[in-house]
Tab-separated table of C-alpha atoms in Angstrom:
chain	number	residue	atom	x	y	z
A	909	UNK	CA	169.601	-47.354	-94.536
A	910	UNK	CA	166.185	-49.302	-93.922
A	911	UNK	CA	165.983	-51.270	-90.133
A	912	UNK	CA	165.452	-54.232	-92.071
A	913	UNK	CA	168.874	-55.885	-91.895
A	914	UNK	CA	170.026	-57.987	-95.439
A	915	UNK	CA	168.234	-60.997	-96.358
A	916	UNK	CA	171.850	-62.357	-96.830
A	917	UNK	CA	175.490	-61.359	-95.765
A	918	UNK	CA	178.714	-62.472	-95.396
A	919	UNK	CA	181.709	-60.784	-93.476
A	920	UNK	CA	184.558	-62.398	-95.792
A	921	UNK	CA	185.077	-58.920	-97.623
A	922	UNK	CA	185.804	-61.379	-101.365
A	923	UNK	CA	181.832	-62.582	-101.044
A	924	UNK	CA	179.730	-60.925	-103.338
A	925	UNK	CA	176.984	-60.465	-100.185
A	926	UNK	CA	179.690	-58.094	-97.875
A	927	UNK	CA	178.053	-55.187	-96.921
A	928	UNK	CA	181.014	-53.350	-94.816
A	929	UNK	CA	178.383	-50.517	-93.853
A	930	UNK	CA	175.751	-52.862	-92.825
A	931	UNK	CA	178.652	-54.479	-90.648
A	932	UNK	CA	180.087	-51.318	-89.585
A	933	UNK	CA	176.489	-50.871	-87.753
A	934	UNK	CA	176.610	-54.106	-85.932
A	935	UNK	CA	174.519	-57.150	-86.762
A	936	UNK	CA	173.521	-59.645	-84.527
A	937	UNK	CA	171.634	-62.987	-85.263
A	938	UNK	CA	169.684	-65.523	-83.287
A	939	UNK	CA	169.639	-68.787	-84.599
A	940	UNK	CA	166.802	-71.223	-83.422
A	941	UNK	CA	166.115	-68.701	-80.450
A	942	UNK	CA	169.700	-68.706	-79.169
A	943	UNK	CA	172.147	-65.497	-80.023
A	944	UNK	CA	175.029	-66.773	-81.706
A	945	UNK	CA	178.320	-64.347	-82.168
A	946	UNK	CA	180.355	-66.695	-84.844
A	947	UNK	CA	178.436	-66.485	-87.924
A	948	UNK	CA	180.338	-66.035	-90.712
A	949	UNK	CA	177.278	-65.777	-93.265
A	950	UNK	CA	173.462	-66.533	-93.119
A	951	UNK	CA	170.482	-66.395	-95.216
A	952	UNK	CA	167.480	-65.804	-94.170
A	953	UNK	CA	164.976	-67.209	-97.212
A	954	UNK	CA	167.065	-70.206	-96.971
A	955	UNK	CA	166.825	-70.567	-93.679
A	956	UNK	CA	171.135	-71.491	-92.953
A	957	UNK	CA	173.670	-70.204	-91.170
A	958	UNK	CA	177.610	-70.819	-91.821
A	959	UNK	CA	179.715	-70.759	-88.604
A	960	UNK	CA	183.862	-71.828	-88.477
A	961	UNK	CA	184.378	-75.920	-88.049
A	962	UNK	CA	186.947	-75.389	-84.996
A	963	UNK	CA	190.218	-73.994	-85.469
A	964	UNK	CA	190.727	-75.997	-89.439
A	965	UNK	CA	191.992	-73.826	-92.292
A	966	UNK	CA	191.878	-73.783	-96.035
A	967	UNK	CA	194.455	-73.375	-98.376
A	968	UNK	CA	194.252	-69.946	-98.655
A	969	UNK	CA	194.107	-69.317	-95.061
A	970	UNK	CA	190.932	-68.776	-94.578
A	971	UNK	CA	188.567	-70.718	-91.831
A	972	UNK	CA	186.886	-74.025	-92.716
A	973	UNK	CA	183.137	-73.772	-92.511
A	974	UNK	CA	180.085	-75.849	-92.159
A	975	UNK	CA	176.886	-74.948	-93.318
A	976	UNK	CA	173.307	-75.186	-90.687
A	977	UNK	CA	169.755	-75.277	-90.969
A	978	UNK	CA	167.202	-73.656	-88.996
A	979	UNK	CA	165.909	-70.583	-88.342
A	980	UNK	CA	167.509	-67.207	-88.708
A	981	UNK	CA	166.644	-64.014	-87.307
A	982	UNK	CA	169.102	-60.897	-88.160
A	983	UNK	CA	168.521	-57.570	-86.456
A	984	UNK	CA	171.118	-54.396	-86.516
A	985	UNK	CA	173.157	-54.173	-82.786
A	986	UNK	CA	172.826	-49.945	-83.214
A	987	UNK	CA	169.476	-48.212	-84.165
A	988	UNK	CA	169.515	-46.426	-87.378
A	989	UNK	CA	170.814	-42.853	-87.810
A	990	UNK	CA	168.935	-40.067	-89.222
C-alpha cells in the first residue's frame, strides 16, 4: 500500500469507491485547512467533500447528505507497514 491515500473514497461499504483496507488504516482529511471527522466521501480532483445534513434520513435508512466545495487534503491516520 502506497502513502498516497485514494484520490476518491467513500465509507458506505455499497459505493463502488469503499476501500475497507484503506479505512481499516485510518484516514483523515482537512478540508479548507480545518480537520474535519464527518466525511462521508471526498474527491480530491474534484475538489468536494460529502458530510451528513443533520440527523435527516433516506428511505433506506441511510444519512441524508450534502455535497461541498473546496479544498481537500487526505492523508492516512497510521504510517504504512512494511
Amino acid at each position: 500500500m502506497s502513502d498516497t491515500p485514494p484520490d476518491h473514497l467513500a465509507v458506505n461499504p455499497h459505493s463502488p469507491f469503499h476501500d475497507a483496507a484503506v479505512l481499516e488504516r485510518g484516514i483523515g482529511v482537512r478540508f479548507n485547512g480545518i480537520e474535519r471527522d464527518n466525511v462521508e466521501e471526498y474527491s480530491v480532483s474534484e475538489g468536494w467533500i460529502r458530510v451528513q445534513a443533520g440527523k435527516a434520513r433516506d428511505r433506506r435508512g441511510n444519512p441524508m447528505t450534502i455535497k461541498i466545495k473546496g479544498t481537500v487534503e487526505p492523508y492516512f491516520l497510521e504510517p504504512a507497514q512494511k
